[in-house]
Short mmCIF file of C-alpha atoms in Angstrom, two decimals:
data_model
loop_
_atom_site.label_atom_id
_atom_site.label_comp_id
_atom_site.label_asym_id
_atom_site.label_seq_id
_atom_site.Cartn_x
_atom_site.Cartn_y
_atom_site.Cartn_z
CA LEU A 46 -51.63 15.03 11.65
CA GLU A 47 -48.82 12.58 10.86
CA PRO A 48 -46.10 11.73 13.41
CA VAL A 49 -42.63 13.23 12.83
CA THR A 50 -39.66 10.86 12.54
CA ASP A 51 -35.89 10.99 12.03
CA LYS A 52 -33.72 8.82 9.78
CA TYR A 53 -30.13 8.73 8.56
CA VAL A 54 -29.85 8.76 4.76
CA PRO A 55 -26.79 8.73 2.49
CA VAL A 56 -25.66 11.83 0.65
CA LYS A 57 -25.52 11.04 -3.07
CA PRO A 58 -22.03 12.25 -4.03
CA GLY A 59 -22.14 12.49 -7.84
CA ALA A 60 -25.44 14.31 -8.13
CA GLY A 61 -23.98 17.63 -7.08
CA VAL A 62 -21.31 17.97 -9.77
CA ARG A 63 -21.89 20.16 -12.82
CA GLY A 64 -19.74 20.68 -15.91
CA GLU A 65 -16.67 18.93 -17.31
CA PRO A 66 -12.99 19.39 -16.47
CA ARG A 67 -10.65 20.89 -19.06
CA ASN A 68 -9.79 18.68 -22.04
CA GLY A 69 -7.13 16.15 -21.03
CA PHE A 70 -8.43 15.94 -17.46
CA ALA A 71 -11.07 13.67 -15.91
CA LEU A 72 -13.35 13.56 -12.90
CA GLU A 73 -11.96 10.52 -11.10
CA GLN A 74 -14.08 10.47 -7.95
CA VAL A 75 -16.56 12.49 -5.91
CA LYS A 76 -16.33 12.23 -2.13
CA VAL A 77 -18.76 13.63 0.43
CA SER A 78 -18.23 14.18 4.14
CA PRO A 79 -20.23 13.32 6.12
CA GLN A 80 -21.57 10.46 3.99
CA LYS A 81 -24.90 10.35 5.86
CA VAL A 82 -27.12 13.02 7.35
CA LEU A 83 -30.01 12.88 9.80
CA VAL A 84 -33.30 14.05 8.28
CA ARG A 85 -36.61 14.84 9.97
CA GLY A 86 -40.11 15.07 8.59
CA PRO A 87 -43.51 13.38 8.35
CA GLN A 88 -43.12 9.61 8.87
CA SER A 89 -44.45 8.58 5.43
CA ARG A 90 -42.23 11.07 3.58
CA VAL A 91 -39.10 10.17 5.56
CA ALA A 92 -39.79 6.46 4.92
CA ARG A 93 -39.80 7.08 1.14
CA LEU A 94 -36.63 9.18 1.16
CA GLN A 95 -33.68 7.02 0.00
CA ASP A 96 -30.96 9.68 -0.16
CA VAL A 97 -30.26 13.40 -0.36
CA THR A 98 -28.16 15.41 -2.80
CA THR A 99 -26.19 18.64 -2.57
CA GLU A 100 -26.14 21.98 -4.25
CA PRO A 101 -24.07 21.66 -7.43
CA VAL A 102 -20.29 22.06 -7.45
CA ASP A 103 -19.10 23.45 -10.78
CA ILE A 104 -15.99 21.74 -12.19
CA SER A 105 -16.16 23.33 -15.67
CA GLY A 106 -12.69 23.78 -17.14
CA ARG A 107 -10.93 22.73 -13.94
CA THR A 108 -7.53 21.01 -13.91
CA GLU A 109 -7.25 20.17 -10.23
CA THR A 110 -9.33 18.82 -7.36
CA VAL A 111 -12.21 21.05 -6.23
CA VAL A 112 -13.29 21.13 -2.56
CA ARG A 113 -16.46 23.00 -1.53
CA ASN A 114 -18.85 23.17 1.41
CA VAL A 115 -22.37 23.06 -0.02
CA ARG A 116 -25.91 22.80 1.30
CA VAL A 117 -27.78 19.52 1.60
CA VAL A 118 -30.84 19.24 -0.68
CA THR A 119 -33.68 16.84 0.26
CA ASN A 120 -35.97 17.47 -2.76
CA ASP A 121 -38.96 17.33 -0.37
CA ARG A 122 -40.00 20.59 1.25
CA PHE A 123 -41.42 18.72 4.26
CA VAL A 124 -38.19 16.86 5.04
CA ARG A 125 -35.00 18.61 6.14
CA SER A 126 -31.55 17.75 7.39
CA ILE A 127 -31.33 18.42 11.12
CA ASP A 128 -27.75 17.51 12.09
CA VAL A 129 -25.85 19.36 9.33
CA ARG A 130 -26.85 22.03 6.85
CA GLU A 131 -23.72 21.70 4.70
CA VAL A 132 -21.46 18.86 3.61
CA ASN A 133 -17.95 18.89 2.20
CA VAL A 134 -17.82 17.78 -1.45
CA THR A 135 -14.45 16.85 -2.96
CA ALA A 136 -14.39 16.41 -6.75
CA VAL A 137 -11.09 14.65 -7.49
CA ILE A 138 -9.80 15.76 -10.91
CA THR A 139 -6.77 14.08 -12.44
CA GLU A 140 -4.87 14.43 -15.65
CA ARG A 141 -5.83 11.74 -18.17
CA ARG A 142 -3.03 9.35 -19.00
CA GLU A 143 -2.71 6.87 -21.82
CA ARG A 144 -0.35 4.21 -23.04
CA LYS A 145 1.21 4.79 -26.41
CA THR A 146 3.92 3.19 -28.49
CA ILE A 147 6.00 5.87 -30.16
CA SER A 148 7.71 4.51 -33.26
CA ASP A 149 10.42 5.82 -35.58
CA VAL A 150 12.70 6.69 -32.65
CA PRO A 151 16.31 7.06 -33.88
CA VAL A 152 19.04 5.09 -32.12
CA THR A 153 22.14 7.20 -31.51
CA PHE A 154 25.55 5.84 -30.55
CA SER A 155 27.27 7.15 -27.42
CA ARG A 156 30.96 6.73 -26.53
CA LEU A 157 31.73 5.79 -30.14
CA LYS A 158 35.29 6.58 -31.23
CA PRO A 159 35.27 9.72 -33.40
CA ASP A 160 36.78 7.96 -36.42
CA LEU A 161 33.98 5.32 -36.52
CA SER A 162 30.42 5.47 -37.79
CA PRO A 163 27.59 2.93 -38.02
CA ALA A 164 27.01 1.41 -41.46
CA VAL A 165 23.21 1.76 -41.13
CA ASN A 166 20.68 3.91 -39.32
CA VAL A 167 18.83 2.07 -36.56
CA ILE A 168 15.24 2.90 -35.62
CA GLY A 169 13.37 1.75 -32.51
CA SER A 170 10.21 2.37 -30.52
CA ILE A 171 9.32 3.31 -26.95
CA GLU A 172 6.12 2.38 -25.10
CA VAL A 173 5.13 5.04 -22.57
CA ASP A 174 2.41 5.85 -20.07
CA ALA A 175 2.04 9.64 -19.95
CA PRO A 176 -0.43 12.52 -19.72
CA VAL A 177 -2.48 12.91 -22.89
CA ARG A 178 -1.26 16.49 -23.36
CA PHE A 179 2.25 15.19 -24.07
CA LEU A 180 1.18 12.26 -26.21
CA GLU A 181 -0.92 14.42 -28.54
CA THR A 182 2.14 16.23 -29.88
CA ILE A 183 5.09 13.84 -29.44
CA SER A 184 6.65 11.89 -32.30
CA GLY A 185 9.63 9.59 -32.69
CA ARG A 186 11.76 12.52 -33.89
CA ASP A 187 11.36 14.12 -30.44
CA LEU A 188 12.95 11.15 -28.66
CA GLU A 189 16.08 9.06 -28.92
CA LEU A 190 17.37 5.68 -27.92
CA VAL A 191 21.06 5.54 -27.06
CA ALA A 192 23.34 2.56 -27.77
CA ASP A 193 26.44 2.39 -25.58
CA CYS A 194 29.49 1.88 -27.82
CA GLY A 195 32.14 2.02 -25.09
CA ASP A 196 33.32 -1.51 -26.00
CA VAL A 197 33.59 -0.85 -29.74
CA ALA A 198 37.37 -0.99 -30.35
CA GLY A 199 37.52 -0.54 -34.10
CA PRO A 200 35.80 -1.38 -37.38
CA GLY A 201 33.70 -4.54 -37.41
CA GLU A 202 30.38 -5.97 -36.30
CA TYR A 203 29.40 -5.48 -32.65
CA ARG A 204 26.40 -6.22 -30.49
CA VAL A 205 25.77 -3.17 -28.29
CA ALA A 206 23.24 -2.54 -25.53
CA VAL A 207 20.56 0.11 -25.92
CA LEU A 208 20.21 2.07 -22.68
CA PRO A 209 16.84 2.70 -21.00
CA PRO A 210 15.50 5.90 -22.55
CA GLU A 211 14.89 9.14 -20.70
CA LEU A 212 11.74 11.05 -21.55
CA PRO A 213 11.76 14.83 -22.09
CA PHE A 214 8.29 14.98 -20.50
CA GLU A 215 6.46 13.59 -17.47
CA GLY A 216 5.81 9.92 -18.12
CA THR A 217 6.87 6.34 -17.50
CA VAL A 218 8.77 4.14 -19.93
CA LEU A 219 6.95 0.79 -20.07
CA GLY A 220 9.29 -0.77 -22.61
CA TYR A 221 11.48 -0.12 -25.63
CA THR A 222 12.93 -1.95 -28.59
CA PRO A 223 15.52 -2.81 -29.54
CA GLY A 224 17.21 -3.78 -26.27
CA THR A 225 20.42 -4.54 -28.15
CA VAL A 226 21.54 -3.92 -31.71
CA THR A 227 24.06 -5.67 -33.89
CA VAL A 228 25.72 -3.03 -36.03
CA ARG A 229 28.67 -2.94 -38.38
CA PHE A 230 30.97 0.00 -37.67
CA GLU A 231 33.29 1.38 -40.32
CA ARG A 232 36.00 3.98 -40.34
CA LYS A 233 34.67 7.32 -41.52
CA GLY A 234 35.38 7.79 -45.19
CA GLU A 235 35.54 4.02 -45.85
CA GLU A 236 31.79 3.47 -46.24
#
């Protein structure tokens, strides 16, 4: 008969996750609490045991973090956890984000006197960091860059600032071009 012994072993966090989150979302991290459990069994078997796992936590189709209490699994019928039967598994699910440069963004002119118009159309681009679900469907036609024409007094060539763009979706503007534009303004009807 072999002597019985106890040993603390780590709980392997990723082994107990099954499935994939919904498209556009990702499993960022799996956390387990407690991170170690005390096991007991025959000395030779306990010595060979490097870690334990958990019952699976299903994250199929999920869009947010999943928290479950699940049983500890030793994968050796002669060794068992003696201090806790269940551990808390947290599968952190986040929305996937990407960087993208959106081109063909029209530049519009704000505070321009009603009798003036730009001689040419100006096109720019915006670099964003945003959830993939927005980036899959967005195009330059869905956005705009705005040039402030408050200082344009009359016909002629002016250098005007392009204002930082606002996004119609959740995201961060990383950059945009142009930052300024030089445009010739003409009286309407004199083009």
